[in-house]
């Protein structure tokens, strides 16, 4: 990956690099238990927690193991969520996709618009063959979202992650290049 952080534009959104200046915007949704409950995170308590998250975004981009875009509305520029790749394995041409969105913007097709753009970008710029999404069984909105984008459910990964003091089952979804 080059040093230059790519910007993606869609009809309503600009997906861009998140900076420490966006910390308050991120805190708004990362401190919301309904937003983070399916992410295997406890709600963020302070803006310092957000700085750690932003540092993680920067580190995966620098290392080439992922990229996380801040989702902003064209008219406001405020970060209302994020979407991007993590655990990218270039050797195997695959990555995982993740996303979250501030509750105020649920149900408006914004996450869908961002995910579609990010998936397309991944296939065009990262020579990917496979994009995975790992989703908790009770997170029906995210399952519907990825299914609408053409992801297929492959199976249940039992006790796949240990988060917030418990083991979580996760559905494995994937989309491969020829599905598009």
PDB file of C-alpha atoms in Angstrom:
ATOM      1  CA  UNK A   1       0.000   0.000   0.000  1.00  0.00           C
ATOM      2  CA  UNK A   2       1.253   3.478  -0.826  1.00  0.00           C
ATOM      3  CA  UNK A   3       1.648   6.104   1.854  1.00  0.00           C
ATOM      4  CA  UNK A   4      -1.250   8.144   0.487  1.00  0.00           C
ATOM      5  CA  UNK A   5      -4.537   7.332   2.250  1.00  0.00           C
ATOM      6  CA  UNK A   6      -7.214   6.847  -0.421  1.00  0.00           C
ATOM      7  CA  UNK A   7     -10.485   8.785  -0.346  1.00  0.00           C
ATOM      8  CA  UNK A   8     -13.657   7.141  -1.647  1.00  0.00           C
ATOM      9  CA  UNK A   9     -16.638   9.196  -2.740  1.00  0.00           C
ATOM     10  CA  UNK A  10     -20.176   7.833  -3.125  1.00  0.00           C
ATOM     11  CA  UNK A  11     -23.488   9.538  -3.802  1.00  0.00           C
ATOM     12  CA  UNK A  12     -23.939  10.761  -0.218  1.00  0.00           C
ATOM     13  CA  UNK A  13     -20.655   9.946   1.487  1.00  0.00           C
ATOM     14  CA  UNK A  14     -16.960  10.682   1.656  1.00  0.00           C
ATOM     15  CA  UNK A  15     -14.900   7.872   3.129  1.00  0.00           C
ATOM     16  CA  UNK A  16     -11.621   9.288   4.414  1.00  0.00           C
ATOM     17  CA  UNK A  17      -8.807   8.852   6.905  1.00  0.00           C
ATOM     18  CA  UNK A  18      -9.779   9.480  10.519  1.00  0.00           C
ATOM     19  CA  UNK A  19      -7.576  11.880  12.492  1.00  0.00           C
ATOM     20  CA  UNK A  20      -7.383  12.816  16.182  1.00  0.00           C
ATOM     21  CA  UNK A  21      -9.524  15.840  15.298  1.00  0.00           C
ATOM     22  CA  UNK A  22     -12.376  13.389  14.713  1.00  0.00           C
ATOM     23  CA  UNK A  23     -12.074  11.883  18.215  1.00  0.00           C
ATOM     24  CA  UNK A  24     -15.219  13.562  19.600  1.00  0.00           C
ATOM     25  CA  UNK A  25     -17.279  12.354  16.607  1.00  0.00           C
ATOM     26  CA  UNK A  26     -16.073   8.769  17.103  1.00  0.00           C
ATOM     27  CA  UNK A  27     -16.695   8.978  20.847  1.00  0.00           C
ATOM     28  CA  UNK A  28     -20.349   9.819  20.139  1.00  0.00           C
ATOM     29  CA  UNK A  29     -21.012   6.360  18.678  1.00  0.00           C
ATOM     30  CA  UNK A  30     -18.238   4.236  20.243  1.00  0.00           C
ATOM     31  CA  UNK A  31     -19.562   5.134  23.710  1.00  0.00           C
ATOM     32  CA  UNK A  32     -23.035   3.843  22.698  1.00  0.00           C
ATOM     33  CA  UNK A  33     -23.659   0.302  23.994  1.00  0.00           C
ATOM     34  CA  UNK A  34     -26.042  -0.478  21.109  1.00  0.00           C
ATOM     35  CA  UNK A  35     -23.367   0.375  18.535  1.00  0.00           C
ATOM     36  CA  UNK A  36     -20.492  -1.554  20.134  1.00  0.00           C
ATOM     37  CA  UNK A  37     -22.357  -4.588  21.506  1.00  0.00           C
ATOM     38  CA  UNK A  38     -21.801  -6.625  18.317  1.00  0.00           C
ATOM     39  CA  UNK A  39     -18.198  -5.456  17.956  1.00  0.00           C
ATOM     40  CA  UNK A  40     -16.947  -7.351  21.005  1.00  0.00           C
ATOM     41  CA  UNK A  41     -16.166  -4.055  22.750  1.00  0.00           C
ATOM     42  CA  UNK A  42     -17.287  -2.392  25.945  1.00  0.00           C
ATOM     43  CA  UNK A  43     -18.662   1.128  25.364  1.00  0.00           C
ATOM     44  CA  UNK A  44     -15.795   3.622  25.319  1.00  0.00           C
ATOM     45  CA  UNK A  45     -15.607   5.621  28.548  1.00  0.00           C
ATOM     46  CA  UNK A  46     -13.278   8.464  27.540  1.00  0.00           C
ATOM     47  CA  UNK A  47     -11.915  10.170  24.442  1.00  0.00           C
ATOM     48  CA  UNK A  48      -8.559   8.504  25.312  1.00  0.00           C
ATOM     49  CA  UNK A  49     -10.126   5.156  24.335  1.00  0.00           C
ATOM     50  CA  UNK A  50     -10.911   6.700  20.945  1.00  0.00           C
ATOM     51  CA  UNK A  51      -7.288   7.833  20.477  1.00  0.00           C
ATOM     52  CA  UNK A  52      -6.250   4.166  20.910  1.00  0.00           C
ATOM     53  CA  UNK A  53      -8.761   3.191  18.221  1.00  0.00           C
ATOM     54  CA  UNK A  54      -7.420   5.881  15.855  1.00  0.00           C
ATOM     55  CA  UNK A  55      -3.847   4.697  16.549  1.00  0.00           C
ATOM     56  CA  UNK A  56      -4.975   1.165  15.621  1.00  0.00           C
ATOM     57  CA  UNK A  57      -6.466   2.478  12.332  1.00  0.00           C
ATOM     58  CA  UNK A  58      -3.118   4.178  11.590  1.00  0.00           C
ATOM     59  CA  UNK A  59      -1.064   1.098  12.486  1.00  0.00           C
ATOM     60  CA  UNK A  60      -2.986  -1.374  10.291  1.00  0.00           C
ATOM     61  CA  UNK A  61      -2.686   1.046   7.361  1.00  0.00           C
ATOM     62  CA  UNK A  62       1.068   1.478   7.892  1.00  0.00           C
ATOM     63  CA  UNK A  63       1.587  -2.286   8.296  1.00  0.00           C
ATOM     64  CA  UNK A  64      -0.519  -3.083   5.237  1.00  0.00           C
ATOM     65  CA  UNK A  65      -2.782  -5.423   7.232  1.00  0.00           C
ATOM     66  CA  UNK A  66      -5.863  -3.282   6.798  1.00  0.00           C
ATOM     67  CA  UNK A  67      -7.428   0.099   6.195  1.00  0.00           C
ATOM     68  CA  UNK A  68     -10.282   1.792   8.016  1.00  0.00           C
ATOM     69  CA  UNK A  69     -12.195   4.671   6.478  1.00  0.00           C
ATOM     70  CA  UNK A  70     -14.203   7.183   8.471  1.00  0.00           C
ATOM     71  CA  UNK A  71     -17.730   7.442   7.058  1.00  0.00           C
ATOM     72  CA  UNK A  72     -18.716  11.091   6.643  1.00  0.00           C
ATOM     73  CA  UNK A  73     -21.770  12.715   5.096  1.00  0.00           C
ATOM     74  CA  UNK A  74     -20.807  15.033   2.249  1.00  0.00           C
ATOM     75  CA  UNK A  75     -22.720  17.962   3.716  1.00  0.00           C
ATOM     76  CA  UNK A  76     -21.292  17.821   7.260  1.00  0.00           C
ATOM     77  CA  UNK A  77     -17.854  16.179   7.143  1.00  0.00           C
ATOM     78  CA  UNK A  78     -18.590  14.705  10.595  1.00  0.00           C
ATOM     79  CA  UNK A  79     -17.467  11.090  11.123  1.00  0.00           C
ATOM     80  CA  UNK A  80     -20.598   9.004  11.754  1.00  0.00           C
ATOM     81  CA  UNK A  81     -19.073   5.532  11.507  1.00  0.00           C
ATOM     82  CA  UNK A  82     -16.279   3.532   9.962  1.00  0.00           C
ATOM     83  CA  UNK A  83     -15.819   0.767   7.451  1.00  0.00           C
ATOM     84  CA  UNK A  84     -12.783  -1.070   6.209  1.00  0.00           C
ATOM     85  CA  UNK A  85     -10.522  -4.076   6.070  1.00  0.00           C
ATOM     86  CA  UNK A  86      -8.619  -5.836   8.831  1.00  0.00           C
ATOM     87  CA  UNK A  87      -6.572  -9.037   9.083  1.00  0.00           C
ATOM     88  CA  UNK A  88      -5.590  -8.624   5.439  1.00  0.00           C
ATOM     89  CA  UNK A  89      -3.497 -11.548   4.207  1.00  0.00           C
ATOM     90  CA  UNK A  90      -2.041 -10.484   0.856  1.00  0.00           C
ATOM     91  CA  UNK A  91      -0.379 -13.886   0.438  1.00  0.00           C
ATOM     92  CA  UNK A  92      -3.858 -15.477   0.395  1.00  0.00           C
ATOM     93  CA  UNK A  93      -5.600 -12.524  -1.373  1.00  0.00           C
ATOM     94  CA  UNK A  94      -8.135 -12.233   1.439  1.00  0.00           C
ATOM     95  CA  UNK A  95      -9.283  -9.850   4.112  1.00  0.00           C
ATOM     96  CA  UNK A  96     -12.022  -9.326   6.639  1.00  0.00           C
ATOM     97  CA  UNK A  97     -14.406  -6.380   6.430  1.00  0.00           C
ATOM     98  CA  UNK A  98     -15.843  -4.529   9.407  1.00  0.00           C
ATOM     99  CA  UNK A  99     -18.164  -1.582   9.863  1.00  0.00           C
ATOM    100  CA  UNK A 100     -20.133   0.365  12.429  1.00  0.00           C
ATOM    101  CA  UNK A 101     -22.444   3.347  12.267  1.00  0.00           C
ATOM    102  CA  UNK A 102     -23.784   5.891  14.723  1.00  0.00           C
ATOM    103  CA  UNK A 103     -27.309   4.926  15.837  1.00  0.00           C
ATOM    104  CA  UNK A 104     -28.730   8.244  14.599  1.00  0.00           C
ATOM    105  CA  UNK A 105     -28.042   7.069  11.036  1.00  0.00           C
ATOM    106  CA  UNK A 106     -29.318   3.478  11.194  1.00  0.00           C
ATOM    107  CA  UNK A 107     -31.902   2.406   8.627  1.00  0.00           C
ATOM    108  CA  UNK A 108     -30.961   5.000   5.984  1.00  0.00           C
ATOM    109  CA  UNK A 109     -28.850   2.761   3.730  1.00  0.00           C
ATOM    110  CA  UNK A 110     -25.632   4.532   4.733  1.00  0.00           C
ATOM    111  CA  UNK A 111     -23.768   1.436   5.965  1.00  0.00           C
ATOM    112  CA  UNK A 112     -24.835  -0.338   2.784  1.00  0.00           C
ATOM    113  CA  UNK A 113     -23.540   2.501   0.586  1.00  0.00           C
ATOM    114  CA  UNK A 114     -20.214   2.537   2.465  1.00  0.00           C
ATOM    115  CA  UNK A 115     -19.791  -1.247   2.429  1.00  0.00           C
ATOM    116  CA  UNK A 116     -20.519  -1.498  -1.296  1.00  0.00           C
ATOM    117  CA  UNK A 117     -17.899   1.189  -2.046  1.00  0.00           C
ATOM    118  CA  UNK A 118     -15.285  -0.413   0.228  1.00  0.00           C
ATOM    119  CA  UNK A 119     -15.812  -3.900  -1.262  1.00  0.00           C
ATOM    120  CA  UNK A 120     -15.471  -2.501  -4.801  1.00  0.00           C
ATOM    121  CA  UNK A 121     -12.357  -0.599  -3.787  1.00  0.00           C
ATOM    122  CA  UNK A 122     -10.869  -3.747  -2.280  1.00  0.00           C
ATOM    123  CA  UNK A 123     -11.298  -5.734  -5.478  1.00  0.00           C
ATOM    124  CA  UNK A 124      -9.995  -2.922  -7.680  1.00  0.00           C
ATOM    125  CA  UNK A 125      -6.961  -1.877  -5.617  1.00  0.00           C
ATOM    126  CA  UNK A 126      -5.854  -4.747  -3.370  1.00  0.00           C
ATOM    127  CA  UNK A 127      -5.965  -7.761  -5.751  1.00  0.00           C
ATOM    128  CA  UNK A 128      -8.365  -9.471  -3.361  1.00  0.00           C
ATOM    129  CA  UNK A 129     -10.053 -12.752  -4.172  1.00  0.00           C
ATOM    130  CA  UNK A 130     -12.097 -13.121  -0.977  1.00  0.00           C
ATOM    131  CA  UNK A 131     -13.618 -10.726   1.548  1.00  0.00           C
ATOM    132  CA  UNK A 132     -14.967 -12.144   4.807  1.00  0.00           C
ATOM    133  CA  UNK A 133     -17.410 -10.766   7.355  1.00  0.00           C
ATOM    134  CA  UNK A 134     -17.637 -12.317  10.835  1.00  0.00           C
ATOM    135  CA  UNK A 135     -20.994 -11.544  12.414  1.00  0.00           C
ATOM    136  CA  UNK A 136     -22.642 -12.512  15.696  1.00  0.00           C
ATOM    137  CA  UNK A 137     -25.731 -14.727  15.208  1.00  0.00           C
ATOM    138  CA  UNK A 138     -28.014 -12.224  16.967  1.00  0.00           C
ATOM    139  CA  UNK A 139     -26.785  -9.282  14.861  1.00  0.00           C
ATOM    140  CA  UNK A 140     -29.526  -9.596  12.230  1.00  0.00           C
ATOM    141  CA  UNK A 141     -29.159  -6.083  10.726  1.00  0.00           C
ATOM    142  CA  UNK A 142     -25.501  -6.740   9.804  1.00  0.00           C
ATOM    143  CA  UNK A 143     -26.371 -10.164   8.374  1.00  0.00           C
ATOM    144  CA  UNK A 144     -29.081  -8.593   6.186  1.00  0.00           C
ATOM    145  CA  UNK A 145     -26.660  -5.858   5.157  1.00  0.00           C
ATOM    146  CA  UNK A 146     -23.912  -8.202   3.932  1.00  0.00           C
ATOM    147  CA  UNK A 147     -26.408 -10.588   2.308  1.00  0.00           C
ATOM    148  CA  UNK A 148     -27.824  -7.649   0.342  1.00  0.00           C
ATOM    149  CA  UNK A 149     -24.274  -6.974  -0.909  1.00  0.00           C
ATOM    150  CA  UNK A 150     -23.946 -10.562  -2.162  1.00  0.00           C
ATOM    151  CA  UNK A 151     -22.081 -12.160   0.760  1.00  0.00           C
ATOM    152  CA  UNK A 152     -22.895 -15.831   1.389  1.00  0.00           C
ATOM    153  CA  UNK A 153     -23.101 -17.412   4.819  1.00  0.00           C
ATOM    154  CA  UNK A 154     -20.612 -20.289   4.982  1.00  0.00           C
ATOM    155  CA  UNK A 155     -21.163 -21.545   8.490  1.00  0.00           C
ATOM    156  CA  UNK A 156     -20.954 -20.973  12.227  1.00  0.00           C
ATOM    157  CA  UNK A 157     -17.574 -20.591  13.932  1.00  0.00           C
ATOM    158  CA  UNK A 158     -18.203 -21.819  17.466  1.00  0.00           C
ATOM    159  CA  UNK A 159     -16.524 -19.931  20.336  1.00  0.00           C
ATOM    160  CA  UNK A 160     -14.422 -18.110  17.739  1.00  0.00           C
ATOM    161  CA  UNK A 161     -13.646 -15.014  19.801  1.00  0.00           C
ATOM    162  CA  UNK A 162     -13.245 -14.244  23.483  1.00  0.00           C
ATOM    163  CA  UNK A 163     -14.572 -10.721  24.082  1.00  0.00           C
ATOM    164  CA  UNK A 164     -16.063  -8.938  27.072  1.00  0.00           C
ATOM    165  CA  UNK A 165     -15.412 -11.972  29.273  1.00  0.00           C
ATOM    166  CA  UNK A 166     -17.240 -14.540  27.133  1.00  0.00           C
ATOM    167  CA  UNK A 167     -16.785 -16.759  24.103  1.00  0.00           C
ATOM    168  CA  UNK A 168     -18.692 -15.657  20.998  1.00  0.00           C
ATOM    169  CA  UNK A 169     -19.956 -17.741  18.105  1.00  0.00           C
ATOM    170  CA  UNK A 170     -19.654 -15.939  14.781  1.00  0.00           C
ATOM    171  CA  UNK A 171     -21.169 -16.578  11.379  1.00  0.00           C
ATOM    172  CA  UNK A 172     -18.595 -16.610   8.594  1.00  0.00           C
ATOM    173  CA  UNK A 173     -19.797 -14.746   5.504  1.00  0.00           C
ATOM    174  CA  UNK A 174     -17.773 -14.264   2.352  1.00  0.00           C
ATOM    175  CA  UNK A 175     -17.893 -12.769  -1.081  1.00  0.00           C
ATOM    176  CA  UNK A 176     -15.415 -13.790  -3.741  1.00  0.00           C
ATOM    177  CA  UNK A 177     -14.440 -11.839  -6.811  1.00  0.00           C
ATOM    178  CA  UNK A 178     -16.612 -13.836  -9.214  1.00  0.00           C
ATOM    179  CA  UNK A 179     -19.730 -13.217  -7.044  1.00  0.00           C
ATOM    180  CA  UNK A 180     -19.671  -9.546  -8.062  1.00  0.00           C
TER     181      UNK A 180
END
